[in-house]
């Protein structure tokens, strides 16, 4: 059971130092899960492998026009027990928004 779930956490508005409008800084979290029927160590290894794959796929990438490159801001263990490992990688992305 490997799996990845990407979820929108929220955003905050910041002043745009470069001109009119504001910057919207959006936070996204990718949860990765791996399960092993053989051992807890294999689940941890599989989870870390998935987490590294998500990091390589997103960190520094522009996921849509008008957005800044994704910035990895946090990695953490969500759950580890009896053959199941769940980890999270949090990314932040900015976009300019109109003042209107």
PDB file of N, CA and C in Angstrom:
ATOM      1  N   UNK A   1       0.825  -1.183   0.000  1.00  0.00           N
ATOM      2  CA  UNK A   1       0.000   0.000   0.000  1.00  0.00           C
ATOM      3  C   UNK A   1       0.866   1.243   0.000  1.00  0.00           C
ATOM      4  N   UNK A   2       1.475   1.596  -1.071  1.00  0.00           N
ATOM      5  CA  UNK A   2       2.039   2.944  -1.101  1.00  0.00           C
ATOM      6  C   UNK A   2       0.948   3.922  -1.533  1.00  0.00           C
ATOM      7  N   UNK A   3       1.011   5.135  -1.023  1.00  0.00           N
ATOM      8  CA  UNK A   3       0.037   6.142  -1.426  1.00  0.00           C
ATOM      9  C   UNK A   3       0.532   7.543  -1.147  1.00  0.00           C
ATOM     10  N   UNK A   4       0.019   8.486  -1.936  1.00  0.00           N
ATOM     11  CA  UNK A   4       0.348   9.901  -1.757  1.00  0.00           C
ATOM     12  C   UNK A   4      -0.950  10.696  -1.822  1.00  0.00           C
ATOM     13  N   UNK A   5      -1.165  11.586  -0.875  1.00  0.00           N
ATOM     14  CA  UNK A   5      -2.321  12.471  -0.857  1.00  0.00           C
ATOM     15  C   UNK A   5      -1.806  13.896  -0.714  1.00  0.00           C
ATOM     16  N   UNK A   6      -2.158  14.772  -1.654  1.00  0.00           N
ATOM     17  CA  UNK A   6      -1.755  16.177  -1.579  1.00  0.00           C
ATOM     18  C   UNK A   6      -2.985  16.979  -1.182  1.00  0.00           C
ATOM     19  N   UNK A   7      -2.838  17.805  -0.146  1.00  0.00           N
ATOM     20  CA  UNK A   7      -3.973  18.560   0.361  1.00  0.00           C
ATOM     21  C   UNK A   7      -3.603  20.034   0.566  1.00  0.00           C
ATOM     22  N   UNK A   8      -4.566  20.905   0.292  1.00  0.00           N
ATOM     23  CA  UNK A   8      -4.408  22.345   0.493  1.00  0.00           C
ATOM     24  C   UNK A   8      -4.654  22.645   1.958  1.00  0.00           C
ATOM     25  N   UNK A   9      -3.695  23.311   2.608  1.00  0.00           N
ATOM     26  CA  UNK A   9      -3.799  23.609   4.027  1.00  0.00           C
ATOM     27  C   UNK A   9      -4.416  24.989   4.259  1.00  0.00           C
ATOM     28  N   UNK A  10      -4.071  25.960   3.405  1.00  0.00           N
ATOM     29  CA  UNK A  10      -4.595  27.313   3.559  1.00  0.00           C
ATOM     30  C   UNK A  10      -3.622  28.317   2.970  1.00  0.00           C
ATOM     31  N   UNK A  11      -3.951  29.601   3.111  1.00  0.00           N
ATOM     32  CA  UNK A  11      -3.065  30.633   2.580  1.00  0.00           C
ATOM     33  C   UNK A  11      -3.156  31.879   3.448  1.00  0.00           C
ATOM     34  N   UNK A  12      -2.176  32.744   3.236  1.00  0.00           N
ATOM     35  CA  UNK A  12      -2.203  34.042   3.908  1.00  0.00           C
ATOM     36  C   UNK A  12      -1.777  35.100   2.896  1.00  0.00           C
ATOM     37  N   UNK A  13      -2.276  36.305   3.084  1.00  0.00           N
ATOM     38  CA  UNK A  13      -1.955  37.412   2.189  1.00  0.00           C
ATOM     39  C   UNK A  13      -0.835  38.244   2.793  1.00  0.00           C
ATOM     40  N   UNK A  14       0.138  38.574   1.952  1.00  0.00           N
ATOM     41  CA  UNK A  14       1.302  39.355   2.370  1.00  0.00           C
ATOM     42  C   UNK A  14       1.412  40.586   1.486  1.00  0.00           C
ATOM     43  N   UNK A  15       2.032  41.667   1.968  1.00  0.00           N
ATOM     44  CA  UNK A  15       2.242  42.816   1.097  1.00  0.00           C
ATOM     45  C   UNK A  15       3.195  42.451  -0.040  1.00  0.00           C
ATOM     46  N   UNK A  16       2.930  42.979  -1.224  1.00  0.00           N
ATOM     47  CA  UNK A  16       3.803  42.758  -2.380  1.00  0.00           C
ATOM     48  C   UNK A  16       4.802  43.901  -2.429  1.00  0.00           C
ATOM     49  N   UNK A  17       6.026  43.638  -2.023  1.00  0.00           N
ATOM     50  CA  UNK A  17       7.057  44.678  -1.976  1.00  0.00           C
ATOM     51  C   UNK A  17       7.419  45.174  -3.369  1.00  0.00           C
ATOM     52  N   UNK A  18       7.157  44.380  -4.407  1.00  0.00           N
ATOM     53  CA  UNK A  18       7.557  44.729  -5.761  1.00  0.00           C
ATOM     54  C   UNK A  18       6.525  45.530  -6.534  1.00  0.00           C
ATOM     55  N   UNK A  19       5.411  45.874  -5.954  1.00  0.00           N
ATOM     56  CA  UNK A  19       4.410  46.627  -6.704  1.00  0.00           C
ATOM     57  C   UNK A  19       3.041  46.511  -6.074  1.00  0.00           C
ATOM     58  N   UNK A  20       2.034  46.905  -6.857  1.00  0.00           N
ATOM     59  CA  UNK A  20       0.660  46.884  -6.364  1.00  0.00           C
ATOM     60  C   UNK A  20       0.166  45.475  -6.099  1.00  0.00           C
ATOM     61  N   UNK A  21      -0.887  45.409  -5.349  1.00  0.00           N
ATOM     62  CA  UNK A  21      -1.483  44.120  -5.047  1.00  0.00           C
ATOM     63  C   UNK A  21      -0.868  43.471  -3.826  1.00  0.00           C
ATOM     64  N   UNK A  22      -1.076  42.192  -3.733  1.00  0.00           N
ATOM     65  CA  UNK A  22      -0.579  41.418  -2.601  1.00  0.00           C
ATOM     66  C   UNK A  22      -0.046  40.091  -3.103  1.00  0.00           C
ATOM     67  N   UNK A  23       0.667  39.421  -2.233  1.00  0.00           N
ATOM     68  CA  UNK A  23       1.105  38.060  -2.513  1.00  0.00           C
ATOM     69  C   UNK A  23       0.259  37.110  -1.679  1.00  0.00           C
ATOM     70  N   UNK A  24      -0.209  36.062  -2.300  1.00  0.00           N
ATOM     71  CA  UNK A  24      -0.906  35.009  -1.571  1.00  0.00           C
ATOM     72  C   UNK A  24       0.073  33.850  -1.413  1.00  0.00           C
ATOM     73  N   UNK A  25       0.406  33.514  -0.181  1.00  0.00           N
ATOM     74  CA  UNK A  25       1.320  32.404   0.103  1.00  0.00           C
ATOM     75  C   UNK A  25       0.464  31.205   0.503  1.00  0.00           C
ATOM     76  N   UNK A  26       0.426  30.217  -0.390  1.00  0.00           N
ATOM     77  CA  UNK A  26      -0.395  29.026  -0.186  1.00  0.00           C
ATOM     78  C   UNK A  26       0.448  27.895   0.393  1.00  0.00           C
ATOM     79  N   UNK A  27      -0.145  27.155   1.308  1.00  0.00           N
ATOM     80  CA  UNK A  27       0.528  26.017   1.935  1.00  0.00           C
ATOM     81  C   UNK A  27      -0.167  24.729   1.514  1.00  0.00           C
ATOM     82  N   UNK A  28       0.646  23.774   1.055  1.00  0.00           N
ATOM     83  CA  UNK A  28       0.164  22.460   0.616  1.00  0.00           C
ATOM     84  C   UNK A  28       0.949  21.393   1.361  1.00  0.00           C
ATOM     85  N   UNK A  29       0.305  20.311   1.725  1.00  0.00           N
ATOM     86  CA  UNK A  29       0.998  19.202   2.375  1.00  0.00           C
ATOM     87  C   UNK A  29       0.780  17.924   1.582  1.00  0.00           C
ATOM     88  N   UNK A  30       1.866  17.222   1.332  1.00  0.00           N
ATOM     89  CA  UNK A  30       1.810  15.904   0.694  1.00  0.00           C
ATOM     90  C   UNK A  30       2.019  14.861   1.782  1.00  0.00           C
ATOM     91  N   UNK A  31       1.018  14.013   1.980  1.00  0.00           N
ATOM     92  CA  UNK A  31       1.127  12.904   2.919  1.00  0.00           C
ATOM     93  C   UNK A  31       1.487  11.658   2.130  1.00  0.00           C
ATOM     94  N   UNK A  32       2.493  10.929   2.581  1.00  0.00           N
ATOM     95  CA  UNK A  32       2.871   9.678   1.926  1.00  0.00           C
ATOM     96  C   UNK A  32       2.735   8.554   2.938  1.00  0.00           C
ATOM     97  N   UNK A  33       2.261   7.406   2.462  1.00  0.00           N
ATOM     98  CA  UNK A  33       2.071   6.253   3.344  1.00  0.00           C
ATOM     99  C   UNK A  33       2.639   5.013   2.683  1.00  0.00           C
ATOM    100  N   UNK A  34       3.276   4.186   3.494  1.00  0.00           N
ATOM    101  CA  UNK A  34       3.794   2.907   3.020  1.00  0.00           C
ATOM    102  C   UNK A  34       3.538   1.865   4.096  1.00  0.00           C
ATOM    103  N   UNK A  35       3.162   0.677   3.651  1.00  0.00           N
ATOM    104  CA  UNK A  35       2.879  -0.408   4.582  1.00  0.00           C
ATOM    105  C   UNK A  35       3.670  -1.632   4.163  1.00  0.00           C
ATOM    106  N   UNK A  36       4.174  -2.326   5.125  1.00  0.00           N
ATOM    107  CA  UNK A  36       4.881  -3.580   4.865  1.00  0.00           C
ATOM    108  C   UNK A  36       4.342  -4.640   5.812  1.00  0.00           C
ATOM    109  N   UNK A  37       3.999  -5.788   5.263  1.00  0.00           N
ATOM    110  CA  UNK A  37       3.541  -6.886   6.102  1.00  0.00           C
ATOM    111  C   UNK A  37       4.722  -7.609   6.750  1.00  0.00           C
ATOM    112  N   UNK A  38       5.913  -7.359   6.223  1.00  0.00           N
ATOM    113  CA  UNK A  38       7.098  -8.041   6.738  1.00  0.00           C
ATOM    114  C   UNK A  38       7.714  -7.354   7.952  1.00  0.00           C
ATOM    115  N   UNK A  39       7.882  -6.012   7.856  1.00  0.00           N
ATOM    116  CA  UNK A  39       8.545  -5.369   8.992  1.00  0.00           C
ATOM    117  C   UNK A  39       8.284  -3.866   9.025  1.00  0.00           C
ATOM    118  N   UNK A  40       8.423  -3.336  10.230  1.00  0.00           N
ATOM    119  CA  UNK A  40       8.304  -1.896  10.437  1.00  0.00           C
ATOM    120  C   UNK A  40       9.424  -1.162   9.694  1.00  0.00           C
ATOM    121  N   UNK A  41      10.621  -1.750   9.670  1.00  0.00           N
ATOM    122  CA  UNK A  41      11.762  -1.130   8.997  1.00  0.00           C
ATOM    123  C   UNK A  41      11.517  -0.986   7.498  1.00  0.00           C
ATOM    124  N   UNK A  42      10.910  -1.992   6.872  1.00  0.00           N
ATOM    125  CA  UNK A  42      10.604  -1.902   5.437  1.00  0.00           C
ATOM    126  C   UNK A  42       9.567  -0.825   5.165  1.00  0.00           C
ATOM    127  N   UNK A  43       8.590  -0.673   6.058  1.00  0.00           N
ATOM    128  CA  UNK A  43       7.585   0.384   5.893  1.00  0.00           C
ATOM    129  C   UNK A  43       8.246   1.753   5.990  1.00  0.00           C
ATOM    130  N   UNK A  44       9.148   1.918   6.975  1.00  0.00           N
ATOM    131  CA  UNK A  44       9.849   3.196   7.122  1.00  0.00           C
ATOM    132  C   UNK A  44      10.669   3.499   5.873  1.00  0.00           C
ATOM    133  N   UNK A  45      11.386   2.495   5.380  1.00  0.00           N
ATOM    134  CA  UNK A  45      12.207   2.684   4.183  1.00  0.00           C
ATOM    135  C   UNK A  45      11.344   3.054   2.976  1.00  0.00           C
ATOM    136  N   UNK A  46      10.222   2.372   2.805  1.00  0.00           N
ATOM    137  CA  UNK A  46       9.317   2.683   1.699  1.00  0.00           C
ATOM    138  C   UNK A  46       8.712   4.070   1.815  1.00  0.00           C
ATOM    139  N   UNK A  47       8.374   4.466   3.034  1.00  0.00           N
ATOM    140  CA  UNK A  47       7.824   5.803   3.259  1.00  0.00           C
ATOM    141  C   UNK A  47       8.828   6.891   2.957  1.00  0.00           C
ATOM    142  N   UNK A  48      10.066   6.686   3.399  1.00  0.00           N
ATOM    143  CA  UNK A  48      11.113   7.674   3.110  1.00  0.00           C
ATOM    144  C   UNK A  48      11.382   7.753   1.612  1.00  0.00           C
ATOM    145  N   UNK A  49      11.328   6.620   0.928  1.00  0.00           N
ATOM    146  CA  UNK A  49      11.512   6.620  -0.527  1.00  0.00           C
ATOM    147  C   UNK A  49      10.434   7.432  -1.225  1.00  0.00           C
ATOM    148  N   UNK A  50       9.181   7.245  -0.799  1.00  0.00           N
ATOM    149  CA  UNK A  50       8.075   8.035  -1.367  1.00  0.00           C
ATOM    150  C   UNK A  50       8.246   9.517  -1.053  1.00  0.00           C
ATOM    151  N   UNK A  51       8.631   9.820   0.176  1.00  0.00           N
ATOM    152  CA  UNK A  51       8.823  11.212   0.582  1.00  0.00           C
ATOM    153  C   UNK A  51       9.917  11.877  -0.263  1.00  0.00           C
ATOM    154  N   UNK A  52      10.997  11.163  -0.497  1.00  0.00           N
ATOM    155  CA  UNK A  52      12.060  11.702  -1.353  1.00  0.00           C
ATOM    156  C   UNK A  52      11.572  11.896  -2.781  1.00  0.00           C
ATOM    157  N   UNK A  53      10.741  10.994  -3.283  1.00  0.00           N
ATOM    158  CA  UNK A  53      10.188  11.142  -4.629  1.00  0.00           C
ATOM    159  C   UNK A  53       9.311  12.378  -4.748  1.00  0.00           C
ATOM    160  N   UNK A  54       8.487  12.630  -3.729  1.00  0.00           N
ATOM    161  CA  UNK A  54       7.640  13.836  -3.715  1.00  0.00           C
ATOM    162  C   UNK A  54       8.521  15.079  -3.676  1.00  0.00           C
ATOM    163  N   UNK A  55       9.541  15.052  -2.834  1.00  0.00           N
ATOM    164  CA  UNK A  55      10.459  16.197  -2.731  1.00  0.00           C
ATOM    165  C   UNK A  55      11.109  16.490  -4.078  1.00  0.00           C
ATOM    166  N   UNK A  56      11.619  15.459  -4.743  1.00  0.00           N
ATOM    167  CA  UNK A  56      12.268  15.645  -6.044  1.00  0.00           C
ATOM    168  C   UNK A  56      11.288  16.141  -7.102  1.00  0.00           C
ATOM    169  N   UNK A  57      10.040  15.688  -7.036  1.00  0.00           N
ATOM    170  CA  UNK A  57       9.040  16.078  -8.038  1.00  0.00           C
ATOM    171  C   UNK A  57       8.564  17.516  -7.865  1.00  0.00           C
ATOM    172  N   UNK A  58       8.537  18.024  -6.626  1.00  0.00           N
ATOM    173  CA  UNK A  58       7.922  19.331  -6.380  1.00  0.00           C
ATOM    174  C   UNK A  58       8.885  20.450  -6.008  1.00  0.00           C
ATOM    175  N   UNK A  59       9.901  20.170  -5.220  1.00  0.00           N
ATOM    176  CA  UNK A  59      10.767  21.227  -4.681  1.00  0.00           C
ATOM    177  C   UNK A  59      11.458  21.977  -5.809  1.00  0.00           C
ATOM    178  N   UNK A  60      11.214  23.272  -5.868  1.00  0.00           N
ATOM    179  CA  UNK A  60      11.823  24.122  -6.882  1.00  0.00           C
ATOM    180  C   UNK A  60      11.101  24.137  -8.213  1.00  0.00           C
ATOM    181  N   UNK A  61      10.022  23.388  -8.325  1.00  0.00           N
ATOM    182  CA  UNK A  61       9.267  23.316  -9.582  1.00  0.00           C
ATOM    183  C   UNK A  61       8.133  24.339  -9.596  1.00  0.00           C
ATOM    184  N   UNK A  62       7.852  24.871 -10.766  1.00  0.00           N
ATOM    185  CA  UNK A  62       6.691  25.750 -10.954  1.00  0.00           C
ATOM    186  C   UNK A  62       5.551  24.846 -11.406  1.00  0.00           C
ATOM    187  N   UNK A  63       4.547  24.688 -10.554  1.00  0.00           N
ATOM    188  CA  UNK A  63       3.478  23.724 -10.833  1.00  0.00           C
ATOM    189  C   UNK A  63       2.375  24.294 -11.720  1.00  0.00           C
ATOM    190  N   UNK A  64       2.323  25.615 -11.875  1.00  0.00           N
ATOM    191  CA  UNK A  64       1.350  26.253 -12.761  1.00  0.00           C
ATOM    192  C   UNK A  64       1.861  27.654 -13.096  1.00  0.00           C
ATOM    193  N   UNK A  65       1.499  28.174 -14.283  1.00  0.00           N
ATOM    194  CA  UNK A  65       1.941  29.524 -14.661  1.00  0.00           C
ATOM    195  C   UNK A  65       1.490  30.565 -13.630  1.00  0.00           C
ATOM    196  N   UNK A  66       2.351  31.534 -13.359  1.00  0.00           N
ATOM    197  CA  UNK A  66       2.023  32.613 -12.430  1.00  0.00           C
ATOM    198  C   UNK A  66       2.360  32.313 -10.977  1.00  0.00           C
ATOM    199  N   UNK A  67       2.852  31.115 -10.705  1.00  0.00           N
ATOM    200  CA  UNK A  67       3.205  30.746  -9.342  1.00  0.00           C
ATOM    201  C   UNK A  67       4.717  30.723  -9.176  1.00  0.00           C
ATOM    202  N   UNK A  68       5.176  30.958  -7.952  1.00  0.00           N
ATOM    203  CA  UNK A  68       6.604  30.821  -7.673  1.00  0.00           C
ATOM    204  C   UNK A  68       6.938  29.327  -7.550  1.00  0.00           C
ATOM    205  N   UNK A  69       8.219  28.988  -7.640  1.00  0.00           N
ATOM    206  CA  UNK A  69       8.589  27.585  -7.447  1.00  0.00           C
ATOM    207  C   UNK A  69       8.191  27.095  -6.045  1.00  0.00           C
ATOM    208  N   UNK A  70       7.807  25.832  -5.964  1.00  0.00           N
ATOM    209  CA  UNK A  70       7.418  25.240  -4.681  1.00  0.00           C
ATOM    210  C   UNK A  70       8.625  25.199  -3.751  1.00  0.00           C
ATOM    211  N   UNK A  71       8.415  25.635  -2.522  1.00  0.00           N
ATOM    212  CA  UNK A  71       9.476  25.673  -1.520  1.00  0.00           C
ATOM    213  C   UNK A  71       9.138  24.675  -0.404  1.00  0.00           C
ATOM    214  N   UNK A  72      10.015  23.718  -0.180  1.00  0.00           N
ATOM    215  CA  UNK A  72       9.827  22.751   0.903  1.00  0.00           C
ATOM    216  C   UNK A  72      10.100  23.458   2.221  1.00  0.00           C
ATOM    217  N   UNK A  73       9.113  23.480   3.121  1.00  0.00           N
ATOM    218  CA  UNK A  73       9.273  24.197   4.385  1.00  0.00           C
ATOM    219  C   UNK A  73       9.295  23.281   5.600  1.00  0.00           C
ATOM    220  N   UNK A  74       8.847  22.028   5.426  1.00  0.00           N
ATOM    221  CA  UNK A  74       8.797  21.125   6.585  1.00  0.00           C
ATOM    222  C   UNK A  74       8.657  19.682   6.134  1.00  0.00           C
ATOM    223  N   UNK A  75       9.342  18.790   6.832  1.00  0.00           N
ATOM    224  CA  UNK A  75       9.157  17.340   6.674  1.00  0.00           C
ATOM    225  C   UNK A  75       8.955  16.773   8.064  1.00  0.00           C
ATOM    226  N   UNK A  76       8.009  15.836   8.206  1.00  0.00           N
ATOM    227  CA  UNK A  76       7.758  15.310   9.536  1.00  0.00           C
ATOM    228  C   UNK A  76       7.182  13.900   9.489  1.00  0.00           C
ATOM    229  N   UNK A  77       7.355  13.202  10.585  1.00  0.00           N
ATOM    230  CA  UNK A  77       6.753  11.888  10.776  1.00  0.00           C
ATOM    231  C   UNK A  77       5.340  12.111  11.307  1.00  0.00           C
ATOM    232  N   UNK A  78       4.357  11.519  10.645  1.00  0.00           N
ATOM    233  CA  UNK A  78       2.978  11.624  11.103  1.00  0.00           C
ATOM    234  C   UNK A  78       2.621  10.411  11.957  1.00  0.00           C
ATOM    235  N   UNK A  79       3.037   9.214  11.490  1.00  0.00           N
ATOM    236  CA  UNK A  79       2.676   7.978  12.180  1.00  0.00           C
ATOM    237  C   UNK A  79       3.651   6.878  11.795  1.00  0.00           C
ATOM    238  N   UNK A  80       4.089   6.106  12.770  1.00  0.00           N
ATOM    239  CA  UNK A  80       4.918   4.926  12.527  1.00  0.00           C
ATOM    240  C   UNK A  80       4.533   3.874  13.543  1.00  0.00           C
ATOM    241  N   UNK A  81       4.028   2.728  13.042  1.00  0.00           N
ATOM    242  CA  UNK A  81       3.704   1.655  13.963  1.00  0.00           C
ATOM    243  C   UNK A  81       3.355   0.400  13.172  1.00  0.00           C
ATOM    244  N   UNK A  82       3.752  -0.710  13.667  1.00  0.00           N
ATOM    245  CA  UNK A  82       3.388  -2.044  13.165  1.00  0.00           C
ATOM    246  C   UNK A  82       3.273  -2.142  11.643  1.00  0.00           C
ATOM    247  N   UNK A  83       4.329  -1.751  10.953  1.00  0.00           N
ATOM    248  CA  UNK A  83       4.361  -1.933   9.504  1.00  0.00           C
ATOM    249  C   UNK A  83       3.726  -0.829   8.686  1.00  0.00           C
ATOM    250  N   UNK A  84       3.266   0.248   9.313  1.00  0.00           N
ATOM    251  CA  UNK A  84       2.693   1.376   8.575  1.00  0.00           C
ATOM    252  C   UNK A  84       3.491   2.632   8.914  1.00  0.00           C
ATOM    253  N   UNK A  85       3.910   3.346   7.871  1.00  0.00           N
ATOM    254  CA  UNK A  85       4.648   4.596   8.061  1.00  0.00           C
ATOM    255  C   UNK A  85       3.982   5.687   7.241  1.00  0.00           C
ATOM    256  N   UNK A  86       3.707   6.822   7.875  1.00  0.00           N
ATOM    257  CA  UNK A  86       3.098   7.972   7.202  1.00  0.00           C
ATOM    258  C   UNK A  86       3.971   9.190   7.489  1.00  0.00           C
ATOM    259  N   UNK A  87       4.361   9.891   6.425  1.00  0.00           N
ATOM    260  CA  UNK A  87       5.194  11.081   6.537  1.00  0.00           C
ATOM    261  C   UNK A  87       4.516  12.227   5.794  1.00  0.00           C
ATOM    262  N   UNK A  88       4.918  13.460   6.141  1.00  0.00           N
ATOM    263  CA  UNK A  88       4.353  14.644   5.494  1.00  0.00           C
ATOM    264  C   UNK A  88       5.467  15.571   5.025  1.00  0.00           C
ATOM    265  N   UNK A  89       5.261  16.161   3.867  1.00  0.00           N
ATOM    266  CA  UNK A  89       6.145  17.205   3.344  1.00  0.00           C
ATOM    267  C   UNK A  89       5.272  18.419   3.060  1.00  0.00           C
ATOM    268  N   UNK A  90       5.627  19.555   3.628  1.00  0.00           N
ATOM    269  CA  UNK A  90       4.846  20.773   3.454  1.00  0.00           C
ATOM    270  C   UNK A  90       5.587  21.722   2.512  1.00  0.00           C
ATOM    271  N   UNK A  91       4.839  22.243   1.547  1.00  0.00           N
ATOM    272  CA  UNK A  91       5.387  23.153   0.543  1.00  0.00           C
ATOM    273  C   UNK A  91       4.620  24.460   0.577  1.00  0.00           C
ATOM    274  N   UNK A  92       5.316  25.552   0.238  1.00  0.00           N
ATOM    275  CA  UNK A  92       4.657  26.851   0.106  1.00  0.00           C
ATOM    276  C   UNK A  92       4.910  27.392  -1.295  1.00  0.00           C
ATOM    277  N   UNK A  93       3.875  28.000  -1.850  1.00  0.00           N
ATOM    278  CA  UNK A  93       3.897  28.551  -3.209  1.00  0.00           C
ATOM    279  C   UNK A  93       3.224  29.915  -3.144  1.00  0.00           C
ATOM    280  N   UNK A  94       3.777  30.896  -3.872  1.00  0.00           N
ATOM    281  CA  UNK A  94       3.180  32.239  -3.875  1.00  0.00           C
ATOM    282  C   UNK A  94       2.646  32.601  -5.250  1.00  0.00           C
ATOM    283  N   UNK A  95       1.635  33.487  -5.223  1.00  0.00           N
ATOM    284  CA  UNK A  95       1.135  34.090  -6.447  1.00  0.00           C
ATOM    285  C   UNK A  95       0.730  35.522  -6.144  1.00  0.00           C
ATOM    286  N   UNK A  96       0.854  36.383  -7.156  1.00  0.00           N
ATOM    287  CA  UNK A  96       0.384  37.763  -7.007  1.00  0.00           C
ATOM    288  C   UNK A  96      -1.126  37.791  -7.184  1.00  0.00           C
ATOM    289  N   UNK A  97      -1.777  38.561  -6.337  1.00  0.00           N
ATOM    290  CA  UNK A  97      -3.222  38.718  -6.458  1.00  0.00           C
ATOM    291  C   UNK A  97      -3.539  40.206  -6.584  1.00  0.00           C
ATOM    292  N   UNK A  98      -4.573  40.482  -7.327  1.00  0.00           N
ATOM    293  CA  UNK A  98      -4.991  41.853  -7.578  1.00  0.00           C
ATOM    294  C   UNK A  98      -5.564  42.467  -6.292  1.00  0.00           C
ATOM    295  N   UNK A  99      -5.386  43.778  -6.118  1.00  0.00           N
ATOM    296  CA  UNK A  99      -5.944  44.412  -4.936  1.00  0.00           C
ATOM    297  C   UNK A  99      -7.472  44.553  -5.009  1.00  0.00           C
ATOM    298  N   UNK A 100      -8.063  44.189  -6.116  1.00  0.00           N
ATOM    299  CA  UNK A 100      -9.508  44.367  -6.287  1.00  0.00           C
ATOM    300  C   UNK A 100     -10.266  43.108  -6.024  1.00  0.00           C
TER     301      UNK A 100
END
